[in-house]
Structure formats: structure tokens, C-alpha cells
Amino acid sequence: MSSVALQRSYSAAPQAPVLFRADGLHKSFGGVRAVRDVSFSIVAGAVFAIIGPNGAGKSTLINLMSGIYQPDAGMLIFDDRPLVGLPAHRRVRLGLARTFQKIRLFKHLSVLDNVIAGLHVHHRIPAWEYVVHGPAFRRDHARSREEAFELLRFVGLDQRASIMASSLAYGEQRMLELARALATKPRLLMVDEPAAGLNAAEVEKLLDRIRLVRKRGITVVIVEHNMDLVMNVADRVLVMDYGQFLFEGAPAEVQANPAVIAAYLGA
Ligand SMILES: Nc1ncnc2c1ncn2[C@@H]1O[C@H](COP(=O)(O)OP(=O)(O)OP(=O)(O)O)[C@@H](O)[C@H]1O
Ligand SMILES: [Mg+2]
């Protein structure tokens, strides 16, 4: 499906419910006010981009959403549920997944096991079965491998399943991080500069995967410097500058907004 068609199907469903809401978020590090009074809503099924110059507070915003940091003030609501105070691992179980600007993988584990680790977030088998490898463990193990391979096929890494994650090329590591995040079965997937360091062909593939993820009904938040990518894939764009909300709108509105051009596009 072309991006134009995706755009159309998105605007054809304006009644889609809000899946995620931030209200009056603040976060400071010492004297640095990284996020200042930022509010926004993300509609279910959207690709929501966050852009802004270096140091604008984009990663801090993702860190607040995912629970890596707690805000100094403000509210975070996911599917009508308040998130503030909940640690990151609890939020993963609720359906929030993310990748990191600086790749974080289990480097000493195989590619396959990195994805299996993501799958295990939701698995509940009795602890003793892990020790003696009982029947529930074996069933769980076989199912996990199958699911993990499917995700590796999705990101094009199934042929690399048995090698160590650290042996992957940089672009492949980014795709593995994506597969691992998807393994947690998110309803909201946050990706922080997924295209950083990728070549043109890899960016194209990433774009395609993000569109497919969205087609599967997963809401996507993408922090990105690559403006072409953002304009191609996003339904809504939030622009930040110096920790503050600068503008939010459709990609075309963002490109035409004088304040945005001054702060970012013109820079
Ligand atoms: N853990 C931290 N400790 C201290 N300062 C921090 C921390 N995290 C972020 N900051 C500061 O907060 C501000 C916003 O940083 P943030 O990483 O959110 O920006 P960004 O928009 O993601 O930038 P970039 O485009 O370079 O990734 C910066 O001034 C940064 O130095
Ligand atoms: Mg960042």
C-alpha cells in the first residue's frame, strides 16, 4: 500500500480513540530543563513522529513514556490507565515497547535468543519447570522458537538466527532491536532514531517494516532526524524545541509552519 493510501485510510477514521496521552510533562536534569510542559495525544493506529533539533528533549520524552525516567510533573495515560510511577518493565507488560537511540541488545546472546527474551515478558510457566525442563517448559520453548523465527523473518534476519548479536552489522542490530521490541507484543511501539547509521536501502526496508507494523494495528511513535522518512511515514508530527512543544500537525502542515522552519527545517 502506498503512503498516500495509508494517509487516506488514517484520515478516514477520525473517530479512532486516543491510545496515549501526555499532559503537562516536565523533566529536568540538574539545571537542564529537558522537557517543559509538553502535552499531546496519540490516536490508536497512527504513526506519530517526534522531531526537533539536537537536545530538544525527544529521547527524554520517549524515556518518560516508556518509564526509563519518571516525570517531575505531569500525567501519562495509556489506554485510560495512568502510567506515572510504573517502572519500565510493568509498562512493557501493558503493551508499551521501545528501541533505543543507542542500540541495547544482549550482545553475548544469539540473535534468536534476543528475540526469545522479548517473548518471555508475557510467558507464565511455573518457575520449577525452568529448572527441570518439564512439559510446559518444552511446549513454551518450542512455541517461542517458532514465534521468534517468524519475527526474524519479518525483519530479514532469520538466516542469522544462530550467530551472536554482537556479530551482526550495525543495520542488522537495529532490525534485531525492532524484532525484540515486537516480541513483547506491543500496542504502542516507540522507536528512537531507528534510521540512524542505516544506508539508503536499509532505510527503505525499515520504512516498509514500520508501515507493516502499523497495518497490524500497532500504534507507532518514531523519533527521527531523517525528514524524508518522517514525511513519508508519519500521520502526525510533534515538533519540539528546547524541551518545549513547538507545533503539532500533519506532515504537510509541519513543513509549511514558519516557526518549525525557523527552528528546525531552516537550520
Ligand atoms: N540522563 C541525563 N542526564 C543529564 N542530562 C540529560 C540526560 N538526558 C538528557 N539530558 C539533557 O536533556 C536535554 C535533552 O536531551 P534529549 O536526549 O532528550 O534530546 P534529543 O532531542 O533526544 O537530542 P538528540 O537529537 O541529540 O538525540 C539535553 O540537554 C541533554 O543533554
Ligand atoms: Mg535523542
CSV table of N, CA and C in Angstrom, one decimal, residues 28-34:
chain,number,residue,atom,x,y,z
A,28,SER,N,13.6,17.6,34.5
A,28,SER,CA,14.8,18.4,34.5
A,28,SER,C,16.0,17.4,34.9
A,29,PHE,N,17.2,17.7,34.4
A,29,PHE,CA,18.4,17.0,34.9
A,29,PHE,C,19.3,18.1,35.5
A,30,GLY,N,19.3,18.2,36.8
A,30,GLY,CA,20.1,19.3,37.4
A,30,GLY,C,19.5,20.6,36.9
A,31,GLY,N,20.3,21.5,36.2
A,31,GLY,CA,19.7,22.7,35.7
A,31,GLY,C,19.1,22.6,34.3
A,32,VAL,N,19.2,21.5,33.7
A,32,VAL,CA,18.8,21.3,32.3
A,32,VAL,C,17.3,21.0,32.3
A,33,ARG,N,16.5,21.8,31.8
A,33,ARG,CA,15.0,21.5,31.7
A,33,ARG,C,14.8,20.8,30.3
A,34,ALA,N,14.9,19.5,30.4
A,34,ALA,CA,14.9,18.7,29.1
A,34,ALA,C,13.5,18.6,28.5
